[in-house]
PDB file of C-alpha atoms and ligand atoms in Angstrom:
ATOM      1  CA  MET A   1    -215.480 -40.162 103.269  1.00 62.00           C
ATOM      2  CA  PRO A   2    -212.168 -39.400 104.720  1.00 68.00           C
ATOM      3  CA  SER A   3    -211.000 -42.055 107.192  1.00 70.00           C
ATOM      4  CA  ASP A   4    -211.542 -40.607 110.665  1.00 74.00           C
ATOM      5  CA  GLN A   5    -214.942 -40.742 109.767  1.00 81.00           C
ATOM      6  CA  ILE A   6    -215.219 -44.023 108.577  1.00 88.00           C
ATOM      7  CA  GLN A   7    -218.494 -45.532 109.115  1.00 90.00           C
ATOM      8  CA  TRP A   8    -221.341 -48.002 107.694  1.00 94.00           C
ATOM      9  CA  PHE A   9    -224.277 -48.999 109.514  1.00 93.00           C
ATOM     10  CA  PRO A  10    -227.251 -48.842 106.952  1.00 90.00           C
ATOM     11  CA  GLY A  11    -231.140 -49.854 108.424  1.00 90.00           C
ATOM     12  CA  HIS A  12    -230.668 -53.740 107.830  1.00 93.00           C
ATOM     13  CA  MET A  13    -227.716 -53.918 110.149  1.00 94.00           C
ATOM     14  CA  ALA A  14    -229.862 -52.237 112.768  1.00 94.00           C
ATOM     15  CA  LYS A  15    -232.358 -54.910 111.621  1.00 94.00           C
ATOM     16  CA  THR A  16    -229.570 -57.598 112.561  1.00 95.00           C
ATOM     17  CA  ARG A  17    -228.598 -56.336 115.168  1.00 95.00           C
ATOM     18  CA  ARG A  18    -232.873 -57.147 116.097  1.00 95.00           C
ATOM     19  CA  LEU A  19    -232.987 -60.349 114.916  1.00 94.00           C
ATOM     20  CA  ILE A  20    -229.865 -61.699 116.408  1.00 95.00           C
ATOM     21  CA  GLN A  21    -231.605 -60.846 119.927  1.00 95.00           C
ATOM     22  CA  GLU A  22    -235.178 -62.096 118.901  1.00 95.00           C
ATOM     23  CA  ASN A  23    -233.178 -65.374 117.802  1.00 95.00           C
ATOM     24  CA  LEU A  24    -231.269 -66.384 120.681  1.00 97.00           C
ATOM     25  CA  GLY A  25    -233.841 -67.874 122.399  1.00 96.00           C
ATOM     26  CA  SER A  26    -233.819 -70.499 120.359  1.00 94.00           C
ATOM     27  CA  VAL A  27    -229.817 -71.298 120.188  1.00 96.00           C
ATOM     28  CA  ASP A  28    -227.440 -73.146 122.586  1.00 96.00           C
ATOM     29  CA  ILE A  29    -224.595 -70.795 121.748  1.00 97.00           C
ATOM     30  CA  VAL A  30    -223.421 -68.210 120.071  1.00 97.00           C
ATOM     31  CA  ILE A  31    -220.032 -68.441 117.714  1.00 97.00           C
ATOM     32  CA  GLU A  32    -218.953 -65.335 116.601  1.00 98.00           C
ATOM     33  CA  LEU A  33    -216.833 -65.217 113.876  1.00 98.00           C
ATOM     34  CA  LEU A  34    -213.858 -62.756 113.996  1.00 98.00           C
ATOM     35  CA  ASP A  35    -210.884 -61.948 110.893  1.00 98.00           C
ATOM     36  CA  ALA A  36    -208.052 -63.224 111.903  1.00 98.00           C
ATOM     37  CA  ARG A  37    -206.334 -60.221 110.124  1.00 98.00           C
ATOM     38  CA  ILE A  38    -207.841 -58.282 112.656  1.00 98.00           C
ATOM     39  CA  PRO A  39    -208.900 -59.645 116.141  1.00 98.00           C
ATOM     40  CA  TYR A  40    -209.256 -56.830 117.690  1.00 98.00           C
ATOM     41  CA  SER A  41    -211.069 -54.239 114.505  1.00 98.00           C
ATOM     42  CA  SER A  42    -213.524 -57.241 113.863  1.00 98.00           C
ATOM     43  CA  LYS A  43    -215.024 -58.031 117.046  1.00 98.00           C
ATOM     44  CA  ASN A  44    -218.002 -56.378 117.037  1.00 98.00           C
ATOM     45  CA  PRO A  45    -218.018 -54.188 120.565  1.00 97.00           C
ATOM     46  CA  GLU A  46    -222.272 -54.594 120.982  1.00 97.00           C
ATOM     47  CA  ILE A  47    -221.829 -58.642 121.044  1.00 96.00           C
ATOM     48  CA  LYS A  48    -221.628 -58.902 124.607  1.00 94.00           C
ATOM     49  CA  ARG A  49    -224.358 -56.839 125.566  1.00 95.00           C
ATOM     50  CA  LEU A  50    -226.430 -58.277 122.907  1.00 95.00           C
ATOM     51  CA  ILE A  51    -225.886 -62.291 123.484  1.00 96.00           C
ATOM     52  CA  GLY A  52    -225.986 -61.272 127.606  1.00 95.00           C
ATOM     53  CA  ALA A  53    -224.896 -64.626 129.515  1.00 93.00           C
ATOM     54  CA  LYS A  54    -225.539 -66.953 125.942  1.00 96.00           C
ATOM     55  CA  PRO A  55    -222.717 -69.284 126.210  1.00 95.00           C
ATOM     56  CA  HIS A  56    -220.396 -68.005 123.558  1.00 95.00           C
ATOM     57  CA  VAL A  57    -217.080 -69.104 121.459  1.00 96.00           C
ATOM     58  CA  THR A  58    -214.661 -67.046 119.410  1.00 97.00           C
ATOM     59  CA  VAL A  59    -213.504 -68.227 116.073  1.00 98.00           C
ATOM     60  CA  LEU A  60    -211.248 -66.332 114.000  1.00 98.00           C
ATOM     61  CA  ASN A  61    -211.221 -66.754 110.595  1.00 98.00           C
ATOM     62  CA  LYS A  62    -209.229 -66.731 107.406  1.00 98.00           C
ATOM     63  CA  TYR A  63    -206.034 -67.908 109.403  1.00 98.00           C
ATOM     64  CA  THR A  64    -204.383 -69.201 106.011  1.00 98.00           C
ATOM     65  CA  LEU A  65    -204.090 -65.070 104.821  1.00 98.00           C
ATOM     66  CA  SER A  66    -202.792 -64.127 108.496  1.00 98.00           C
ATOM     67  CA  ASP A  67    -200.147 -64.331 109.748  1.00 98.00           C
ATOM     68  CA  PRO A  68    -199.364 -67.303 112.070  1.00 98.00           C
ATOM     69  CA  GLU A  69    -196.697 -65.745 114.390  1.00 98.00           C
ATOM     70  CA  ALA A  70    -198.870 -62.619 115.064  1.00 98.00           C
ATOM     71  CA  CYS A  71    -201.764 -65.713 115.485  1.00 98.00           C
ATOM     72  CA  ARG A  72    -199.534 -66.851 118.499  1.00 97.00           C
ATOM     73  CA  ILE A  73    -199.609 -63.920 119.906  1.00 97.00           C
ATOM     74  CA  TRP A  74    -203.364 -63.548 119.683  1.00 98.00           C
ATOM     75  CA  ARG A  75    -204.404 -66.706 121.247  1.00 97.00           C
ATOM     76  CA  ALA A  76    -201.676 -66.612 124.484  1.00 96.00           C
ATOM     77  CA  TYR A  77    -203.908 -62.744 124.374  1.00 96.00           C
ATOM     78  CA  TYR A  78    -206.957 -64.780 124.686  1.00 95.00           C
ATOM     79  CA  GLU A  79    -205.724 -67.378 127.020  1.00 94.00           C
ATOM     80  CA  LYS A  80    -204.164 -64.741 129.215  1.00 94.00           C
ATOM     81  CA  ASN A  81    -207.966 -63.401 129.669  1.00 93.00           C
ATOM     82  CA  GLY A  82    -209.521 -66.606 130.269  1.00 91.00           C
ATOM     83  CA  GLU A  83    -210.921 -67.188 126.960  1.00 90.00           C
ATOM     84  CA  SER A  84    -210.508 -69.961 124.000  1.00 86.00           C
ATOM     85  CA  CYS A  85    -210.672 -69.056 120.595  1.00 94.00           C
ATOM     86  CA  ILE A  86    -209.530 -70.774 117.787  1.00 97.00           C
ATOM     87  CA  PHE A  87    -208.284 -70.348 114.878  1.00 98.00           C
ATOM     88  CA  THR A  88    -210.125 -71.471 110.961  1.00 98.00           C
ATOM     89  CA  ASP A  89    -210.159 -71.479 107.250  1.00 98.00           C
ATOM     90  CA  CYS A  90    -212.610 -71.996 105.079  1.00 96.00           C
ATOM     91  CA  LEU A  91    -210.810 -72.150 101.699  1.00 96.00           C
ATOM     92  CA  THR A  92    -208.496 -74.867 103.390  1.00 96.00           C
ATOM     93  CA  GLY A  93    -210.718 -76.254 106.188  1.00 95.00           C
ATOM     94  CA  TYR A  94    -207.890 -75.674 108.615  1.00 97.00           C
ATOM     95  CA  GLY A  95    -208.874 -75.653 112.085  1.00 97.00           C
ATOM     96  CA  LEU A  96    -212.748 -76.673 111.439  1.00 94.00           C
ATOM     97  CA  ASP A  97    -212.676 -80.060 113.283  1.00 92.00           C
ATOM     98  CA  ARG A  98    -211.936 -78.107 116.405  1.00 94.00           C
ATOM     99  CA  MET A  99    -215.450 -76.204 116.063  1.00 92.00           C
ATOM    100  CA  ARG A 100    -217.205 -79.248 117.506  1.00 91.00           C
ATOM    101  CA  ASP A 101    -214.754 -79.373 120.319  1.00 92.00           C
ATOM    102  CA  ALA A 102    -214.923 -75.856 121.213  1.00 94.00           C
ATOM    103  CA  VAL A 103    -218.643 -75.905 121.554  1.00 93.00           C
ATOM    104  CA  ASN A 104    -218.967 -78.862 123.325  1.00 92.00           C
ATOM    105  CA  THR A 105    -216.538 -77.085 126.129  1.00 93.00           C
ATOM    106  CA  ALA A 106    -218.108 -74.055 126.089  1.00 93.00           C
ATOM    107  CA  LEU A 107    -221.537 -76.219 126.860  1.00 93.00           C
ATOM    108  CA  SER A 108    -220.245 -78.648 129.435  1.00 91.00           C
ATOM    109  CA  GLU A 109    -223.039 -78.144 131.526  1.00 89.00           C
ATOM    110  CA  LYS A 110    -225.980 -78.129 129.268  1.00 86.00           C
ATOM    111  CA  ILE A 111    -224.657 -81.265 127.327  1.00 87.00           C
ATOM    112  CA  LYS A 112    -224.629 -82.712 131.250  1.00 89.00           C
ATOM    113  CA  ARG A 113    -227.929 -81.604 131.765  1.00 88.00           C
ATOM    114  CA  TYR A 114    -228.914 -83.381 128.592  1.00 84.00           C
ATOM    115  CA  GLU A 115    -227.362 -86.553 129.597  1.00 86.00           C
ATOM    116  CA  ASP A 116    -228.876 -87.224 132.920  1.00 89.00           C
ATOM    117  CA  LYS A 117    -232.262 -86.332 131.191  1.00 89.00           C
ATOM    118  CA  GLY A 118    -231.913 -89.375 128.832  1.00 85.00           C
ATOM    119  CA  MET A 119    -231.241 -86.211 125.959  1.00 79.00           C
ATOM    120  CA  ALA A 120    -227.672 -87.254 124.968  1.00 75.00           C
ATOM    121  CA  GLY A 121    -226.920 -86.627 121.772  1.00 74.00           C
ATOM    122  CA  ARG A 122    -229.672 -83.978 121.193  1.00 78.00           C
ATOM    123  CA  HIS A 123    -228.586 -81.752 118.291  1.00 84.00           C
ATOM    124  CA  LEU A 124    -227.209 -78.260 119.171  1.00 91.00           C
ATOM    125  CA  LYS A 125    -228.609 -75.406 117.365  1.00 95.00           C
ATOM    126  CA  ALA A 126    -225.448 -72.542 117.325  1.00 96.00           C
ATOM    127  CA  MET A 127    -226.212 -68.715 115.521  1.00 96.00           C
ATOM    128  CA  ILE A 128    -222.796 -67.276 113.951  1.00 96.00           C
ATOM    129  CA  VAL A 129    -222.082 -64.132 114.284  1.00 97.00           C
ATOM    130  CA  GLY A 130    -219.953 -61.594 112.998  1.00 98.00           C
ATOM    131  CA  ILE A 131    -218.716 -58.647 110.402  1.00 98.00           C
ATOM    132  CA  PRO A 132    -219.718 -58.802 107.010  1.00 97.00           C
ATOM    133  CA  ASN A 133    -217.405 -60.729 104.528  1.00 97.00           C
ATOM    134  CA  VAL A 134    -216.054 -62.521 107.329  1.00 98.00           C
ATOM    135  CA  GLY A 135    -216.898 -65.959 106.209  1.00 97.00           C
ATOM    136  CA  LYS A 136    -219.812 -66.717 107.977  1.00 95.00           C
ATOM    137  CA  SER A 137    -221.929 -68.342 105.316  1.00 92.00           C
ATOM    138  CA  SER A 138    -218.511 -70.286 104.238  1.00 94.00           C
ATOM    139  CA  LEU A 139    -218.430 -72.076 107.059  1.00 94.00           C
ATOM    140  CA  ILE A 140    -222.135 -72.644 107.494  1.00 90.00           C
ATOM    141  CA  ASN A 141    -221.001 -74.178 103.785  1.00 89.00           C
ATOM    142  CA  ARG A 142    -217.976 -76.261 104.610  1.00 90.00           C
ATOM    143  CA  LEU A 143    -219.801 -77.749 107.484  1.00 89.00           C
ATOM    144  CA  ALA A 144    -223.135 -78.244 105.989  1.00 85.00           C
ATOM    145  CA  LYS A 145    -225.236 -81.430 105.040  1.00 71.00           C
ATOM    146  CA  ASN A 146    -225.956 -79.215 101.355  1.00 67.00           C
ATOM    147  CA  LYS A 147    -224.377 -76.645 100.215  1.00 63.00           C
ATOM    148  CA  SER A 148    -226.824 -73.333 101.228  1.00 68.00           C
ATOM    149  CA  ALA A 149    -225.583 -70.507 102.373  1.00 73.00           C
ATOM    150  CA  LYS A 150    -224.551 -67.603  99.473  1.00 80.00           C
ATOM    151  CA  VAL A 151    -220.894 -66.841  99.266  1.00 82.00           C
ATOM    152  CA  GLU A 152    -219.109 -63.460  97.087  1.00 82.00           C
ATOM    153  CA  ASN A 153    -216.358 -61.307  97.784  1.00 86.00           C
ATOM    154  CA  ARG A 154    -218.154 -58.391  98.902  1.00 88.00           C
ATOM    155  CA  PRO A 155    -220.145 -57.565 102.537  1.00 87.00           C
ATOM    156  CA  GLY A 156    -224.095 -57.690 102.724  1.00 84.00           C
ATOM    157  CA  VAL A 157    -224.322 -60.896 101.013  1.00 83.00           C
ATOM    158  CA  THR A 158    -226.513 -62.704 103.198  1.00 80.00           C
ATOM    159  CA  THR A 159    -229.788 -60.927 103.940  1.00 83.00           C
ATOM    160  CA  ALA A 160    -231.658 -63.038 105.847  1.00 79.00           C
ATOM    161  CA  LYS A 161    -231.460 -65.932 108.469  1.00 78.00           C
ATOM    162  CA  GLN A 162    -230.978 -68.849 107.509  1.00 81.00           C
ATOM    163  CA  TRP A 163    -230.937 -72.755 109.274  1.00 87.00           C
ATOM    164  CA  VAL A 164    -228.139 -75.195 107.954  1.00 88.00           C
ATOM    165  CA  THR A 165    -227.519 -79.063 109.351  1.00 88.00           C
ATOM    166  CA  THR A 166    -224.439 -79.900 109.936  1.00 87.00           C
ATOM    167  CA  SER A 167    -222.580 -83.095 109.891  1.00 81.00           C
ATOM    168  CA  LEU A 168    -221.020 -81.707 113.291  1.00 83.00           C
ATOM    169  CA  GLY A 169    -224.483 -82.785 114.776  1.00 85.00           C
ATOM    170  CA  ILE A 170    -225.099 -78.543 115.681  1.00 91.00           C
ATOM    171  CA  ASP A 171    -227.682 -76.906 113.355  1.00 92.00           C
ATOM    172  CA  LEU A 172    -226.171 -73.586 112.643  1.00 93.00           C
ATOM    173  CA  LEU A 173    -228.020 -69.999 112.312  1.00 93.00           C
ATOM    174  CA  ASP A 174    -226.448 -67.975 109.276  1.00 91.00           C
ATOM    175  CA  MET A 175    -227.009 -64.078 110.208  1.00 93.00           C
ATOM    176  CA  PRO A 176    -226.288 -61.454 108.250  1.00 94.00           C
ATOM    177  CA  GLY A 177    -222.900 -59.523 108.902  1.00 96.00           C
ATOM    178  CA  VAL A 178    -223.513 -56.753 111.180  1.00 97.00           C
ATOM    179  CA  LEU A 179    -221.140 -53.833 112.036  1.00 97.00           C
ATOM    180  CA  TRP A 180    -221.751 -50.786 114.846  1.00 97.00           C
ATOM    181  CA  PRO A 181    -222.944 -47.482 114.141  1.00 95.00           C
ATOM    182  CA  LYS A 182    -219.558 -45.164 114.803  1.00 94.00           C
ATOM    183  CA  PHE A 183    -215.805 -46.680 115.097  1.00 95.00           C
ATOM    184  CA  ASP A 184    -214.370 -45.188 117.740  1.00 92.00           C
ATOM    185  CA  GLU A 185    -211.015 -45.183 116.449  1.00 95.00           C
ATOM    186  CA  ARG A 186    -209.701 -43.954 113.434  1.00 95.00           C
ATOM    187  CA  GLU A 187    -207.743 -47.354 112.817  1.00 96.00           C
ATOM    188  CA  VAL A 188    -210.711 -49.668 113.766  1.00 97.00           C
ATOM    189  CA  GLY A 189    -212.824 -48.311 110.478  1.00 97.00           C
ATOM    190  CA  GLU A 190    -209.578 -48.568 108.073  1.00 97.00           C
ATOM    191  CA  ASN A 191    -208.595 -51.974 109.117  1.00 98.00           C
ATOM    192  CA  LEU A 192    -212.093 -52.663 108.843  1.00 98.00           C
ATOM    193  CA  SER A 193    -212.329 -50.754 105.169  1.00 97.00           C
ATOM    194  CA  MET A 194    -208.928 -52.278 104.430  1.00 97.00           C
ATOM    195  CA  THR A 195    -209.981 -56.328 104.453  1.00 97.00           C
ATOM    196  CA  GLY A 196    -213.718 -55.339 102.895  1.00 97.00           C
ATOM    197  CA  ALA A 197    -215.833 -55.672 106.060  1.00 97.00           C
ATOM    198  CA  VAL A 198    -217.111 -52.008 104.524  1.00 97.00           C
ATOM    199  CA  LYS A 199    -218.695 -51.405 101.877  1.00 94.00           C
ATOM    200  CA  ASP A 200    -216.176 -50.113  98.990  1.00 92.00           C
ATOM    201  CA  GLU A 201    -218.004 -47.503  97.889  1.00 91.00           C
ATOM    202  CA  VAL A 202    -218.655 -45.604 101.133  1.00 90.00           C
ATOM    203  CA  VAL A 203    -215.102 -45.381 101.750  1.00 93.00           C
ATOM    204  CA  GLU A 204    -212.086 -42.835  99.779  1.00 95.00           C
ATOM    205  CA  ARG A 205    -209.795 -46.264  98.928  1.00 96.00           C
ATOM    206  CA  GLU A 206    -206.591 -43.608  98.849  1.00 97.00           C
ATOM    207  CA  ALA A 207    -206.835 -42.856 101.942  1.00 97.00           C
ATOM    208  CA  VAL A 208    -207.395 -46.541 103.030  1.00 97.00           C
ATOM    209  CA  ALA A 209    -204.388 -47.406 100.940  1.00 98.00           C
ATOM    210  CA  TYR A 210    -202.281 -44.682 102.827  1.00 98.00           C
ATOM    211  CA  ALA A 211    -203.360 -46.394 105.904  1.00 98.00           C
ATOM    212  CA  LEU A 212    -201.917 -49.810 104.885  1.00 98.00           C
ATOM    213  CA  CYS A 213    -199.224 -48.562 103.250  1.00 98.00           C
ATOM    214  CA  GLU A 214    -198.422 -47.090 107.344  1.00 98.00           C
ATOM    215  CA  ARG A 215    -199.117 -50.158 108.579  1.00 98.00           C
ATOM    216  CA  LEU A 216    -197.057 -52.169 106.173  1.00 98.00           C
ATOM    217  CA  LYS A 217    -194.302 -49.908 106.844  1.00 98.00           C
ATOM    218  CA  ARG A 218    -194.555 -50.219 110.835  1.00 98.00           C
ATOM    219  CA  LEU A 219    -195.114 -53.874 110.713  1.00 98.00           C
ATOM    220  CA  TYR A 220    -193.952 -56.178 107.746  1.00 98.00           C
ATOM    221  CA  PRO A 221    -191.434 -53.608 105.456  1.00 98.00           C
ATOM    222  CA  SER A 222    -189.514 -56.386 103.941  1.00 98.00           C
ATOM    223  CA  LEU A 223    -193.284 -58.284 102.487  1.00 98.00           C
ATOM    224  CA  LEU A 224    -193.708 -54.067 101.325  1.00 98.00           C
ATOM    225  CA  CYS A 225    -190.452 -53.972  99.473  1.00 98.00           C
ATOM    226  CA  GLU A 226    -190.256 -57.114  98.451  1.00 98.00           C
ATOM    227  CA  ARG A 227    -193.730 -56.920  96.783  1.00 98.00           C
ATOM    228  CA  TYR A 228    -193.376 -53.241  95.044  1.00 98.00           C
ATOM    229  CA  LYS A 229    -189.851 -53.613  94.562  1.00 98.00           C
ATOM    230  CA  LEU A 230    -189.085 -50.463  96.703  1.00 98.00           C
ATOM    231  CA  ASP A 231    -185.584 -49.504  98.728  1.00 98.00           C
ATOM    232  CA  PRO A 232    -185.724 -50.656 102.339  1.00 98.00           C
ATOM    233  CA  GLU A 233    -184.302 -47.379 103.136  1.00 98.00           C
ATOM    234  CA  PHE A 234    -186.449 -45.748 100.961  1.00 98.00           C
ATOM    235  CA  VAL A 235    -189.377 -46.886 103.109  1.00 98.00           C
ATOM    236  CA  GLU A 236    -187.867 -46.440 106.476  1.00 98.00           C
ATOM    237  CA  GLY A 237    -187.604 -42.584 105.972  1.00 97.00           C
ATOM    238  CA  ALA A 238    -191.161 -42.201 103.656  1.00 98.00           C
ATOM    239  CA  GLU A 239    -194.860 -40.867 104.351  1.00 98.00           C
ATOM    240  CA  PRO A 240    -197.465 -43.972 104.024  1.00 98.00           C
ATOM    241  CA  HIS A 241    -198.863 -41.463 100.706  1.00 98.00           C
ATOM    242  CA  GLU A 242    -194.587 -41.807  99.434  1.00 98.00           C
ATOM    243  CA  ILE A 243    -194.477 -45.334  99.658  1.00 98.00           C
ATOM    244  CA  PHE A 244    -197.898 -45.185  97.757  1.00 98.00           C
ATOM    245  CA  GLU A 245    -196.911 -43.581  95.410  1.00 98.00           C
ATOM    246  CA  ALA A 246    -193.314 -45.119  94.898  1.00 98.00           C
ATOM    247  CA  ALA A 247    -195.429 -48.305  94.574  1.00 98.00           C
ATOM    248  CA  ALA A 248    -197.912 -46.375  91.596  1.00 98.00           C
ATOM    249  CA  ARG A 249    -194.575 -45.474  89.740  1.00 97.00           C
ATOM    250  CA  LYS A 250    -193.085 -49.274  90.201  1.00 97.00           C
ATOM    251  CA  ARG A 251    -195.934 -50.558  89.141  1.00 97.00           C
ATOM    252  CA  GLY A 252    -196.537 -47.979  86.011  1.00 96.00           C
ATOM    253  CA  LEU A 253    -199.648 -46.848  87.081  1.00 97.00           C
ATOM    254  CA  LEU A 254    -199.257 -43.303  85.401  1.00 96.00           C
ATOM    255  CA  LEU A 255    -202.056 -40.585  83.937  1.00 95.00           C
ATOM    256  CA  LYS A 256    -200.831 -39.219  80.306  1.00 90.00           C
ATOM    257  CA  GLY A 257    -198.074 -36.524  81.648  1.00 91.00           C
ATOM    258  CA  GLY A 258    -196.899 -38.923  83.981  1.00 90.00           C
ATOM    259  CA  GLU A 259    -199.538 -37.961  86.971  1.00 96.00           C
ATOM    260  CA  ILE A 260    -199.742 -41.305  89.534  1.00 97.00           C
ATOM    261  CA  ASN A 261    -203.257 -42.367  89.267  1.00 97.00           C
ATOM    262  CA  ARG A 262    -203.995 -43.117  92.302  1.00 97.00           C
ATOM    263  CA  ASP A 263    -207.476 -44.935  91.921  1.00 97.00           C
ATOM    264  CA  ARG A 264    -205.901 -47.979  90.355  1.00 97.00           C
ATOM    265  CA  CYS A 265    -203.046 -48.059  92.551  1.00 98.00           C
ATOM    266  CA  ALA A 266    -205.673 -47.744  95.677  1.00 98.00           C
ATOM    267  CA  ASP A 267    -207.365 -50.712  93.852  1.00 97.00           C
ATOM    268  CA  LEU A 268    -203.889 -52.671  93.229  1.00 98.00           C
ATOM    269  CA  LEU A 269    -203.003 -52.306  96.627  1.00 98.00           C
ATOM    270  CA  LEU A 270    -206.050 -53.575  98.373  1.00 98.00           C
ATOM    271  CA  ASP A 271    -207.043 -55.883  96.289  1.00 98.00           C
ATOM    272  CA  GLU A 272    -203.664 -57.636  96.665  1.00 98.00           C
ATOM    273  CA  LEU A 273    -203.780 -57.554 100.226  1.00 98.00           C
ATOM    274  CA  ARG A 274    -206.743 -58.831 100.244  1.00 98.00           C
ATOM    275  CA  ALA A 275    -205.846 -61.488  97.970  1.00 98.00           C
ATOM    276  CA  GLY A 276    -202.833 -62.771 100.144  1.00 98.00           C
ATOM    277  CA  LYS A 277    -200.396 -61.641  97.058  1.00 98.00           C
ATOM    278  CA  ILE A 278    -198.663 -59.215  99.519  1.00 98.00           C
ATOM    279  CA  GLY A 279    -197.903 -62.222 102.399  1.00 98.00           C
ATOM    280  CA  LYS A 280    -199.316 -63.483 105.478  1.00 98.00           C
ATOM    281  CA  ILE A 281    -200.627 -60.189 106.766  1.00 98.00           C
ATOM    282  CA  THR A 282    -201.792 -59.295 110.513  1.00 98.00           C
ATOM    283  CA  LEU A 283    -203.170 -55.871 110.739  1.00 98.00           C
ATOM    284  CA  GLU A 284    -202.603 -55.511 114.368  1.00 97.00           C
ATOM    285  CA  ARG A 285    -201.874 -56.694 117.788  1.00 97.00           C
ATOM    286  CA  PRO A 286    -202.834 -56.988 121.281  1.00 96.00           C
ATOM    287  CA  LYS A 287    -202.898 -53.811 123.171  1.00 89.00           C
ATOM    288  CA  ASN A 288    -201.592 -54.824 126.264  1.00 73.00           C
ATOM    289  CA  ALA A 289    -200.223 -58.036 125.940  1.00 59.00           C
TER     290      ALA A 289
HETATM  291  N1  LIG B 301    -208.828 -66.526 102.173  1.00 85.97           N
HETATM  292  C1  LIG B 301    -209.862 -67.202 102.843  1.00 85.97           C
HETATM  293  N2  LIG B 301    -211.115 -66.767 102.465  1.00 85.97           N
HETATM  294  C2  LIG B 301    -212.089 -67.009 102.783  1.00 85.97           C
HETATM  295  C3  LIG B 301    -212.002 -67.703 104.068  1.00 85.97           C
HETATM  296  N3  LIG B 301    -213.704 -67.861 104.119  1.00 85.97           N
HETATM  297  C4  LIG B 301    -214.235 -66.713 103.996  1.00 85.97           C
HETATM  298  N4  LIG B 301    -214.064 -66.497 102.690  1.00 85.97           N
HETATM  299  C5  LIG B 301    -214.060 -65.634 101.496  1.00 85.97           C
HETATM  300  O1  LIG B 301    -214.692 -64.023 101.788  1.00 85.97           O
HETATM  301  C6  LIG B 301    -215.965 -64.260 101.431  1.00 85.97           C
HETATM  302  C7  LIG B 301    -216.556 -63.429 101.922  1.00 85.97           C
HETATM  303  O2  LIG B 301    -217.225 -64.689 102.405  1.00 85.97           O
HETATM  304  P1  LIG B 301    -218.530 -65.204 102.869  1.00 85.97           P
HETATM  305  O3  LIG B 301    -218.799 -66.677 103.594  1.00 85.97           O
HETATM  306  O4  LIG B 301    -219.860 -64.824 102.306  1.00 85.97           O
HETATM  307  O5  LIG B 301    -218.672 -64.003 103.987  1.00 85.97           O
HETATM  308  P2  LIG B 301    -220.102 -63.396 105.354  1.00 85.97           P
HETATM  309  O6  LIG B 301    -219.546 -63.687 106.518  1.00 85.97           O
HETATM  310  O7  LIG B 301    -221.143 -64.648 104.827  1.00 85.97           O
HETATM  311  O8  LIG B 301    -220.655 -62.190 104.686  1.00 85.97           O
HETATM  312  P3  LIG B 301    -222.504 -61.369 104.597  1.00 85.97           P
HETATM  313  O9  LIG B 301    -223.087 -62.498 104.510  1.00 85.97           O
HETATM  314  O10 LIG B 301    -221.742 -60.483 103.751  1.00 85.97           O
HETATM  315  O11 LIG B 301    -221.867 -61.086 105.818  1.00 85.97           O
HETATM  316  C8  LIG B 301    -215.692 -65.278 100.115  1.00 85.97           C
HETATM  317  O12 LIG B 301    -215.049 -64.737  98.651  1.00 85.97           O
HETATM  318  C9  LIG B 301    -215.376 -66.144 100.647  1.00 85.97           C
HETATM  319  O13 LIG B 301    -214.623 -66.877  99.879  1.00 85.97           O
HETATM  320  C10 LIG B 301    -211.243 -67.805 104.392  1.00 85.97           C
HETATM  321  O14 LIG B 301    -211.186 -68.441 105.670  1.00 85.97           O
HETATM  322  N5  LIG B 301    -210.050 -67.879 103.790  1.00 85.97           N
HETATM  323 MG1  LIG B 302    -223.248 -64.494 104.539  1.00 85.97          MG
END
């Protein structure tokens, strides 16, 4: 589908939405996992309504794929709005040692009540929610006593809820990834597709790759030029589809007769972004920082 009409809300996501609400009563806190490369687009606008007054912590995952300078800007933005957040990476383990403190801080009153009742050290229970492919199961596996949550690099791997005991003294409830029925802004659908939260099969990959060229030109022109051996002056004056075509030519992605192999070029750009090969990239900044 064209990039201004991207949507992916299959029946199992509507079910997950219900699963979140049904299980709220049995957890102390909700841990919302965002993608540090797209902190705005990966924040499900429905979560607030779904979890109501339940304590909540925000964890921005995939830190090592994202731009540290942009992460600093996002952290300051969260703090300015009176919210705390932590950055983690499930492949390297970065930031995971701060999870317990973040949960304790968010639950300080409840923990105090448990202590007053002589129930200090009681296991806390947390539900992990977030968009598909953001690393919920990976986070749980990093923290679990026994690896047990299935992880794959495609959205929609976890299909049912699953409890896991962790070394933090917190029991974690893994949830399937959930999006929302309609992305109000075109950029949000594009960002979720670029980073792999929306299933590749439901989007026009070429249009998404053009959007990526636009972001890279605007935010990381030198990384773009370096990776695809493009002339900075050319990039400055080029439209996204022209950048796409130039990258295809540089990589020799041509069909017989010299036409550009558009499918292969779209795959290349998106795969290289996801693998971190273009560089450490954050695709958006706070809107009113
Ligand atoms: N670089 C990097 N990759 C990560 C990180 N966390 C997870 N991944 C990768 O992202 C992909 C998805 O991870 P999962 O843990 O299956 O994601 P999920 O949120 O459980 O996905 P669903 O169950 O489909 O909703 C896998 O290829 C992971 O190896 C991270 O912090 N950094
Ligand atoms: Mg999962």
